[in-house]
Amino acid sequence: MRFGEEEAHLDLLAVRPKYRRAGVGRRLMEWLEKSAVVAGISVIYLEVRENNKQAQAFYRKLGYCRVTRLPGYYLGRESAISMGRDLWSPALSTAT
Ligand SMILES: CC(C)(COP(=O)(O)OP(=O)(O)OC[C@H]1O[C@@H](n2cnc3c(N)ncnc32)[C@H](O)[C@@H]1OP(=O)(O)O)[C@@H](O)C(=O)NCCC(=O)NCCS
């Protein structure tokens, strides 16, 4: 994760296959989100490959919404879906 002044950008997140679906990814995200809130950051953005439906489901479950589609984002060949989450939204905040 890259932490900016008001926004953070998640560049990469992966859990080793044998440890997936055990809550590790969710806990990593919650830890990153709490760090962002402490730093005064209000929103996290990320990109995920358009064909990576599993990761999109994961981020949706954590409260991330689709922002836009980015054609050719990966080396001009594959499109990305940009997703984001407002950390200060009462309905979604985990910063308790
Ligand atoms: C995406 C990824 C990080 C998720 O990590 P994880 O530790 O398996 O996720 P969690 O166990 O915390 O999942 C939390 C919730 O997200 C959703 N979710 C997670 N993986 C999912 C999948 N493959 N399909 C559908 N929903 C999924 C579920 O609702 C899950 O809760 P549940 O298991 O109680 O149903 C992991 O699958 C991964 O490393 N994938 C390969 C790399 C990648 O695609 N990274 C993201 C793009 S940068």
mmCIF file of C-alpha atoms and ligand atoms in Angstrom:
data_model
loop_
_atom_site.group_PDB
_atom_site.id
_atom_site.type_symbol
_atom_site.label_atom_id
_atom_site.label_comp_id
_atom_site.label_asym_id
_atom_site.label_seq_id
_atom_site.Cartn_x
_atom_site.Cartn_y
_atom_site.Cartn_z
ATOM 1 C CA MET A 1 0.000 0.000 0.000
ATOM 2 C CA ARG A 2 1.158 3.525 -0.833
ATOM 3 C CA PHE A 3 0.027 6.127 1.670
ATOM 4 C CA GLY A 4 -0.513 9.626 0.297
ATOM 5 C CA GLU A 5 -1.763 12.818 1.932
ATOM 6 C CA GLU A 6 -5.466 12.050 1.641
ATOM 7 C CA GLU A 7 -5.600 8.837 -0.360
ATOM 8 C CA ALA A 8 -3.929 5.460 -0.209
ATOM 9 C CA HIS A 9 -3.392 3.097 -3.112
ATOM 10 C CA LEU A 10 -3.234 -0.651 -2.722
ATOM 11 C CA ASP A 11 -0.709 -1.945 -5.250
ATOM 12 C CA LEU A 12 -0.536 -5.612 -4.334
ATOM 13 C CA LEU A 13 -2.210 -8.079 -2.015
ATOM 14 C CA ALA A 14 -1.879 -11.828 -2.098
ATOM 15 C CA VAL A 15 -2.365 -14.692 0.311
ATOM 16 C CA ARG A 16 -0.529 -17.968 -0.254
ATOM 17 C CA PRO A 17 -3.049 -20.363 -1.846
ATOM 18 C CA LYS A 18 -3.124 -22.895 0.982
ATOM 19 C CA TYR A 19 -4.078 -20.165 3.492
ATOM 20 C CA ARG A 20 -6.883 -18.594 1.435
ATOM 21 C CA ARG A 21 -10.534 -18.405 2.578
ATOM 22 C CA ALA A 22 -9.424 -18.369 6.205
ATOM 23 C CA GLY A 23 -9.783 -14.644 6.851
ATOM 24 C CA VAL A 24 -6.108 -13.711 6.306
ATOM 25 C CA GLY A 25 -6.822 -11.297 3.441
ATOM 26 C CA ARG A 26 -9.624 -9.627 5.352
ATOM 27 C CA ARG A 27 -7.420 -9.138 8.421
ATOM 28 C CA LEU A 28 -4.565 -7.753 6.320
ATOM 29 C CA MET A 29 -6.961 -5.256 4.729
ATOM 30 C CA GLU A 30 -8.417 -4.243 8.099
ATOM 31 C CA TRP A 31 -4.896 -3.613 9.408
ATOM 32 C CA LEU A 32 -4.008 -1.489 6.354
ATOM 33 C CA GLU A 33 -7.301 0.420 6.624
ATOM 34 C CA LYS A 34 -6.762 1.190 10.313
ATOM 35 C CA SER A 35 -3.245 2.447 9.528
ATOM 36 C CA ALA A 36 -4.714 4.676 6.815
ATOM 37 C CA VAL A 37 -7.363 6.125 9.130
ATOM 38 C CA VAL A 38 -4.708 6.916 11.769
ATOM 39 C CA ALA A 39 -2.755 8.736 9.034
ATOM 40 C CA GLY A 40 -5.822 10.870 8.226
ATOM 41 C CA ILE A 41 -6.487 9.166 4.907
ATOM 42 C CA SER A 42 -10.094 9.056 3.786
ATOM 43 C CA VAL A 43 -10.117 6.754 0.791
ATOM 44 C CA ILE A 44 -8.326 3.687 -0.540
ATOM 45 C CA TYR A 45 -8.191 2.926 -4.254
ATOM 46 C CA LEU A 46 -7.005 -0.240 -5.985
ATOM 47 C CA GLU A 47 -7.057 -1.907 -9.395
ATOM 48 C CA VAL A 48 -7.904 -5.490 -10.066
ATOM 49 C CA ARG A 49 -7.783 -7.432 -13.321
ATOM 50 C CA GLU A 50 -11.137 -7.449 -15.049
ATOM 51 C CA ASN A 51 -11.137 -11.242 -15.249
ATOM 52 C CA ASN A 52 -10.216 -11.680 -11.573
ATOM 53 C CA LYS A 53 -13.791 -12.096 -10.368
ATOM 54 C CA GLN A 54 -12.685 -13.782 -7.140
ATOM 55 C CA ALA A 55 -10.636 -10.792 -6.013
ATOM 56 C CA GLN A 56 -13.471 -8.445 -7.027
ATOM 57 C CA ALA A 57 -15.839 -10.500 -4.848
ATOM 58 C CA PHE A 58 -13.342 -10.284 -1.992
ATOM 59 C CA TYR A 59 -13.070 -6.493 -2.212
ATOM 60 C CA ARG A 60 -16.839 -6.057 -2.597
ATOM 61 C CA LYS A 61 -17.313 -8.111 0.550
ATOM 62 C CA LEU A 62 -14.986 -5.688 2.342
ATOM 63 C CA GLY A 63 -17.020 -2.665 1.231
ATOM 64 C CA TYR A 64 -15.122 -1.628 -1.900
ATOM 65 C CA CYS A 65 -17.173 -0.290 -4.815
ATOM 66 C CA ARG A 66 -16.407 -0.211 -8.515
ATOM 67 C CA VAL A 67 -15.140 3.230 -9.562
ATOM 68 C CA THR A 68 -14.464 2.735 -13.257
ATOM 69 C CA ARG A 69 -13.113 0.388 -15.907
ATOM 70 C CA LEU A 70 -9.586 1.061 -17.154
ATOM 71 C CA PRO A 71 -9.176 -0.399 -20.680
ATOM 72 C CA GLY A 72 -5.701 -1.821 -21.433
ATOM 73 C CA TYR A 73 -4.410 -1.017 -17.941
ATOM 74 C CA TYR A 74 -2.101 -4.048 -17.855
ATOM 75 C CA LEU A 75 0.524 -3.636 -20.628
ATOM 76 C CA GLY A 76 -2.176 -2.454 -23.001
ATOM 77 C CA ARG A 77 -3.588 -5.984 -23.133
ATOM 78 C CA GLU A 78 -5.856 -6.482 -20.180
ATOM 79 C CA SER A 79 -8.355 -4.150 -18.598
ATOM 80 C CA ALA A 80 -8.647 -3.319 -14.930
ATOM 81 C CA ILE A 81 -11.506 -2.480 -12.668
ATOM 82 C CA SER A 82 -10.765 0.412 -10.350
ATOM 83 C CA MET A 83 -12.342 0.022 -6.918
ATOM 84 C CA GLY A 84 -12.418 2.266 -3.889
ATOM 85 C CA ARG A 85 -13.634 2.564 -0.357
ATOM 86 C CA ASP A 86 -14.469 5.671 1.675
ATOM 87 C CA LEU A 87 -12.961 4.918 5.065
ATOM 88 C CA TRP A 88 -14.920 7.653 6.811
ATOM 89 C CA SER A 89 -18.303 6.498 5.609
ATOM 90 C CA PRO A 90 -20.161 5.454 8.785
ATOM 91 C CA ALA A 91 -21.808 2.541 6.993
ATOM 92 C CA LEU A 92 -18.486 1.040 5.943
ATOM 93 C CA SER A 93 -15.922 2.234 8.460
ATOM 94 C CA THR A 94 -13.900 -0.378 10.379
ATOM 95 C CA ALA A 95 -12.011 2.258 12.333
ATOM 96 C CA THR A 96 -13.674 1.566 15.647
HETATM 97 C C1 LIG B 1 -7.984 -12.064 -3.014
HETATM 98 C C2 LIG B 1 -7.243 -12.722 -1.834
HETATM 99 C C3 LIG B 1 -6.129 -11.769 -1.328
HETATM 100 C C4 LIG B 1 -8.243 -12.990 -0.702
HETATM 101 O O1 LIG B 1 -7.542 -13.453 0.446
HETATM 102 P P1 LIG B 1 -8.221 -14.519 1.464
HETATM 103 O O2 LIG B 1 -7.358 -14.596 2.674
HETATM 104 O O3 LIG B 1 -8.500 -15.791 0.751
HETATM 105 O O4 LIG B 1 -9.624 -13.807 1.793
HETATM 106 P P2 LIG B 1 -10.545 -13.989 3.115
HETATM 107 O O5 LIG B 1 -10.487 -15.408 3.563
HETATM 108 O O6 LIG B 1 -10.175 -12.947 4.111
HETATM 109 O O7 LIG B 1 -11.989 -13.686 2.463
HETATM 110 C C5 LIG B 1 -12.895 -12.735 3.016
HETATM 111 C C6 LIG B 1 -14.189 -12.816 2.220
HETATM 112 O O8 LIG B 1 -13.966 -12.376 0.867
HETATM 113 C C7 LIG B 1 -14.753 -13.181 -0.027
HETATM 114 N N1 LIG B 1 -13.874 -14.003 -0.865
HETATM 115 C C8 LIG B 1 -12.573 -14.310 -0.662
HETATM 116 N N2 LIG B 1 -12.100 -15.087 -1.647
HETATM 117 C C9 LIG B 1 -13.136 -15.292 -2.493
HETATM 118 C C10 LIG B 1 -13.281 -16.040 -3.697
HETATM 119 N N3 LIG B 1 -12.254 -16.738 -4.221
HETATM 120 N N4 LIG B 1 -14.485 -16.047 -4.311
HETATM 121 C C11 LIG B 1 -15.539 -15.365 -3.809
HETATM 122 N N5 LIG B 1 -15.464 -14.630 -2.640
HETATM 123 C C12 LIG B 1 -14.282 -14.598 -2.010
HETATM 124 C C13 LIG B 1 -15.598 -14.093 0.841
HETATM 125 O O9 LIG B 1 -16.824 -13.444 1.129
HETATM 126 C C14 LIG B 1 -14.746 -14.210 2.082
HETATM 127 O O10 LIG B 1 -15.483 -14.558 3.235
HETATM 128 P P3 LIG B 1 -15.900 -16.116 3.500
HETATM 129 O O11 LIG B 1 -14.686 -16.959 3.259
HETATM 130 O O12 LIG B 1 -16.343 -16.105 4.938
HETATM 131 O O13 LIG B 1 -17.003 -16.403 2.519
HETATM 132 C C15 LIG B 1 -6.637 -14.092 -2.266
HETATM 133 O O14 LIG B 1 -7.647 -14.873 -2.891
HETATM 134 C C16 LIG B 1 -5.458 -13.979 -3.210
HETATM 135 O O15 LIG B 1 -4.299 -13.861 -2.774
HETATM 136 N N6 LIG B 1 -5.695 -14.049 -4.526
HETATM 137 C C17 LIG B 1 -4.646 -14.004 -5.529
HETATM 138 C C18 LIG B 1 -4.032 -12.625 -5.644
HETATM 139 C C19 LIG B 1 -5.078 -11.579 -5.976
HETATM 140 O O16 LIG B 1 -5.959 -11.803 -6.802
HETATM 141 N N7 LIG B 1 -4.953 -10.412 -5.303
HETATM 142 C C20 LIG B 1 -5.913 -9.307 -5.474
HETATM 143 C C21 LIG B 1 -5.644 -8.484 -6.651
HETATM 144 S S1 LIG B 1 -4.226 -7.453 -6.397
#
